C-alpha positions as a printed NumPy array, in Angstrom:
array([[  0.014,  -0.151,   0.019],
       [  2.84 ,   2.315,   0.674],
       [  3.951,   2.268,  -2.828],
       [  0.37 ,   3.279,  -3.978],
       [  0.399,   6.238,  -1.658],
       [  3.798,   7.363,  -3.171],
       [  2.417,   7.218,  -6.668],
       [ -0.617,   8.798,  -5.54 ],
       [  1.418,  11.76 ,  -3.972],
       [  3.735,  11.772,  -6.809],
       [  0.955,  12.334,  -9.387],
       [ -0.55 ,  15.125,  -7.253],
       [  2.67 ,  16.762,  -7.005],
       [  3.35 ,  16.58 , -10.817],
       [ -0.022,  18.587, -11.439],
       [  0.784,  21.105,  -8.39 ],
       [  4.37 ,  21.748, -10.492],
       [  2.315,  22.54 , -13.522],
       [  0.267,  25.022, -12.042],
       [ -2.598,  23.351, -10.481],
       [ -4.158,  23.676,  -7.294],
       [ -5.285,  20.976,  -4.774],
       [ -8.886,  21.856,  -3.779],
       [ -9.935,  18.694,  -2.04 ],
       [-10.773,  14.973,  -2.007],
       [-13.234,  12.45 ,  -3.353],
       [-14.163,   9.695,  -1.096],
       [-14.64 ,   6.119,  -2.923],
       [-14.466,   2.315,  -2.5  ],
       [-12.303,  -0.497,  -3.801],
       [-12.094,  -4.03 ,  -4.037],
       [-10.192,  -6.12 ,  -1.213],
       [ -8.048,  -8.757,  -2.478],
       [ -8.92 , -11.805,  -0.611],
       [ -9.62 , -15.575,  -1.134],
       [-13.384, -15.353,  -0.334],
       [-15.918, -15.333,  -3.176],
       [-17.858, -12.164,  -1.33 ],
       [-16.552,  -8.871,  -2.624],
       [-15.529,  -6.652,   0.165],
       [-14.726,  -2.931,  -0.29 ],
       [-12.538,  -0.524,   1.49 ],
       [-12.771,   3.312,   1.622],
       [-10.248,   5.17 ,  -0.317],
       [ -9.718,   8.878,  -1.351],
       [ -8.324,  10.535,  -4.532],
       [ -7.096,  14.439,  -4.719],
       [ -8.944,  16.826,  -6.715],
       [ -7.539,  19.844,  -8.181],
       [ -8.903,  23.038,  -9.691],
       [ -8.081,  21.866, -13.723],
       [-10.51 ,  18.95 , -13.13 ],
       [-13.477,  21.221, -12.658],
       [-16.114,  21.037, -15.223],
       [-17.704,  24.518, -15.576],
       [-20.15 ,  24.195, -18.51 ],
       [-18.87 ,  21.46 , -20.778],
       [-16.487,  18.34 , -20.943],
       [-15.044,  16.441, -24.239],
       [-15.242,  12.666, -24.085],
       [-11.673,  12.629, -25.851],
       [ -9.895,  13.845, -22.866],
       [-11.057,  10.799, -20.779],
       [-10.699,   6.893, -20.772],
       [-14.072,   5.018, -20.061],
       [-15.721,   8.438, -18.213],
       [-18.684,   7.38 , -15.938],
       [-21.008,   9.899, -14.456],
       [-22.003,   9.665, -10.744],
       [-24.452,  11.8  ,  -8.516],
       [-22.733,  12.913,  -5.398],
       [-23.14 ,  15.486,  -2.243],
       [-20.112,  18.035,  -1.917],
       [-19.151,  19.216,   1.193],
       [-16.884,  22.456,   2.02 ],
       [-14.532,  22.647,   5.184],
       [-15.394,  25.521,   7.638],
       [-11.981,  24.664,   9.259],
       [ -8.849,  22.391,   8.602],
       [ -9.402,  18.803,   8.824],
       [ -6.659,  17.099,  10.412],
       [ -7.813,  14.35 ,  12.538],
       [-10.52 ,  11.673,  12.551],
       [-13.921,  13.096,  13.345],
       [-17.005,  11.673,  14.488],
       [-20.77 ,  12.534,  13.099],
       [-21.446,  14.955,  15.936],
       [-18.847,  17.051,  14.96 ],
       [-19.138,  17.134,  11.423],
       [-21.289,  20.391,  11.669],
       [-18.238,  22.066,  13.422],
       [-16.419,  21.267,  10.159],
       [-18.978,  21.55 ,   7.294],
       [-20.767,  24.807,   6.554],
       [-21.775,  24.453,   2.94 ],
       [-23.253,  21.622,   1.073],
       [-23.721,  21.249,  -3.002],
       [-24.974,  18.785,  -5.299],
       [-22.176,  17.55 ,  -7.452],
       [-21.314,  15.162, -10.726],
       [-18.043,  13.101, -10.31 ],
       [-16.672,  11.781, -13.414],
       [-15.037,   8.723, -12.446],
       [-12.479,   7.478, -14.998],
       [-10.099,   4.482, -14.404],
       [ -6.688,   3.911, -16.278],
       [ -7.683,   0.171, -16.388],
       [-11.336,   0.533, -17.832],
       [-14.682,   0.209, -16.047],
       [-13.946,  -2.603, -13.608],
       [-13.779,  -3.287, -10.022],
       [-10.097,  -2.311,  -8.962],
       [ -8.441,  -3.654,  -6.022],
       [ -7.116,  -1.077,  -3.319],
       [ -3.807,  -0.487,  -4.304],
       [ -4.357,  -0.194,  -8.222],
       [ -7.306,   2.157,  -7.106],
       [ -5.443,   4.337,  -4.829],
       [ -2.175,   4.667,  -7.327],
       [ -4.735,   5.786, -10.089],
       [ -5.773,   8.51 ,  -7.248],
       [ -9.479,   6.537,  -6.742],
       [-10.24 ,   7.179, -10.615],
       [-10.723,  10.92 , -10.113],
       [-11.392,  12.283, -13.548],
       [-13.382,  15.555, -13.169],
       [-15.948,  17.006, -11.159],
       [-18.794,  19.643, -11.324],
       [-20.4  ,  21.538,  -8.5  ],
       [-23.822,  23.187,  -8.018],
       [-24.752,  26.18 ,  -5.92 ],
       [-23.695,  26.014,  -2.109],
       [-26.14 ,  25.955,   0.517],
       [-25.478,  26.573,   4.242],
       [-25.179,  23.373,   5.739],
       [-27.685,  24.131,   8.853],
       [-30.386,  24.239,   6.151],
       [-29.828,  20.648,   4.748],
       [-32.2  ,  17.543,   5.962],
       [-31.071,  14.45 ,   4.138],
       [-33.493,  12.434,   6.123],
       [-36.047,  12.428,   3.487],
       [-34.097,  13.629,   0.489],
       [-33.692,  11.999,  -2.824],
       [-31.052,  12.024,  -5.288],
       [-31.641,  11.921,  -9.151],
       [-29.581,  11.753, -12.11 ],
       [-30.37 ,  12.432, -15.614],
       [-29.108,  11.788, -18.792],
       [-30.365,  14.091, -21.707],
       [-33.258,  14.67 , -19.605],
       [-34.235,  11.4  , -18.933],
       [-34.361,  10.344, -15.339],
       [-31.58 ,   7.61 , -15.255],
       [-31.498,   6.521, -11.415],
       [-33.327,   7.929,  -8.269],
       [-32.275,   6.93 ,  -4.945],
       [-32.711,   8.214,  -1.231],
       [-29.846,  10.412,   0.04 ],
       [-29.102,   7.081,   2.735],
       [-27.528,   5.517,  -0.564],
       [-24.679,   7.309,   0.376],
       [-22.853,   5.713,   3.642],
       [-26.276,   5.268,   5.114],
       [-26.37 ,   9.174,   5.819],
       [-24.113,  11.506,   3.753],
       [-22.666,  13.273,   6.704],
       [-21.14 ,   9.958,   7.494],
       [-19.13 ,  10.366,   4.054],
       [-17.174,  13.351,   5.87 ],
       [-16.136,  11.131,   8.993],
       [-15.415,   8.063,   6.631],
       [-13.021,  10.503,   4.682],
       [-11.492,  11.939,   7.729],
       [-10.411,   8.374,   8.638],
       [ -8.772,   7.863,   5.669],
       [ -7.155,  11.146,   5.513],
       [ -5.516,  10.687,   8.746],
       [ -4.501,   7.177,   8.049],
       [ -2.407,   8.631,   5.157],
       [ -1.142,  11.536,   7.075],
       [ -3.124,  14.028,   5.001],
       [ -4.573,  17.27 ,   6.422],
       [ -7.216,  19.359,   4.253],
       [ -7.271,  23.273,   4.682],
       [-10.392,  25.205,   5.418],
       [-12.038,  25.939,   2.107],
       [-11.24 ,  22.571,   0.719],
       [-14.063,  20.309,  -0.429],
       [-14.863,  16.506,  -0.22 ],
       [-16.892,  14.471,  -2.784],
       [-19.077,  11.922,  -0.852],
       [-18.802,   8.567,  -2.999],
       [-21.599,   7.753,  -5.341],
       [-25.051,   7.757,  -4.61 ],
       [-25.643,   5.906,  -7.889],
       [-24.277,   3.41 , -10.209],
       [-21.908,   5.143, -12.812],
       [-23.234,   6.01 , -16.16 ],
       [-21.182,   5.145, -18.859],
       [-20.824,   8.793, -20.648],
       [-21.664,   9.833, -23.931],
       [-22.278,  13.13 , -25.918],
       [-25.126,  14.828, -24.441],
       [-26.353,  16.497, -20.947],
       [-25.853,  15.037, -17.332],
       [-27.785,  16.507, -14.552],
       [-28.204,  15.784, -10.825],
       [-30.957,  16.997,  -8.648],
       [-30.967,  16.606,  -4.977],
       [-34.141,  17.697,  -3.186],
       [-33.637,  20.462,  -0.969],
       [-30.465,  21.175,  -2.141],
       [-30.758,  21.997,  -5.82 ],
       [-28.999,  20.805,  -9.043],
       [-26.087,  20.816, -11.218],
       [-25.588,  19.932, -14.995],
       [-23.192,  19.989, -17.818],
       [-22.81 ,  19.159, -21.558],
       [-20.771,  16.445, -22.865],
       [-19.105,  16.913, -26.214]])
């Protein structure tokens, strides 16, 4: 795993050396390699930079096998430099937004083992963020998350599809960051991990709506 951490770290350093800025992380899961027939996943994270943000549109030709995923995005109000618990999340997160992650693996659309996924920066391809809302106004208890492809509903799931409770995604991320010796400064963003199955992207429009939170969309060319 240490080798995978090193590869991920060097990839980030290379991006920063070319002028990109670290803006946050994405949380996700990867397959644990074991003899059992049952699949087991472990939480991992990948770094996000400003160059990965989609403002209005993206080009398919810039990616390998991009998948669109519906997520919740959190903005940190203070440095996240330790593992936190659920009761502390409101002290660390003041703003929340709907998001779309473009999940893109160098090894194609397959389940990746943990070490490979870490080395590939958790398949972080690109991301889009909607308008920020005050975290104190958000109630995920009865919220639904919908993702549309060319205005046709592709999937609709309860917000609890994210870690049983989207706020728990911040807790889970803090644990993995702490294990890796990474701290995130105030103002950083955290993508929660996908609420929906990834949609193989093609030219057209992708939109995510989260009830009580808003929507985000972009064109694919």
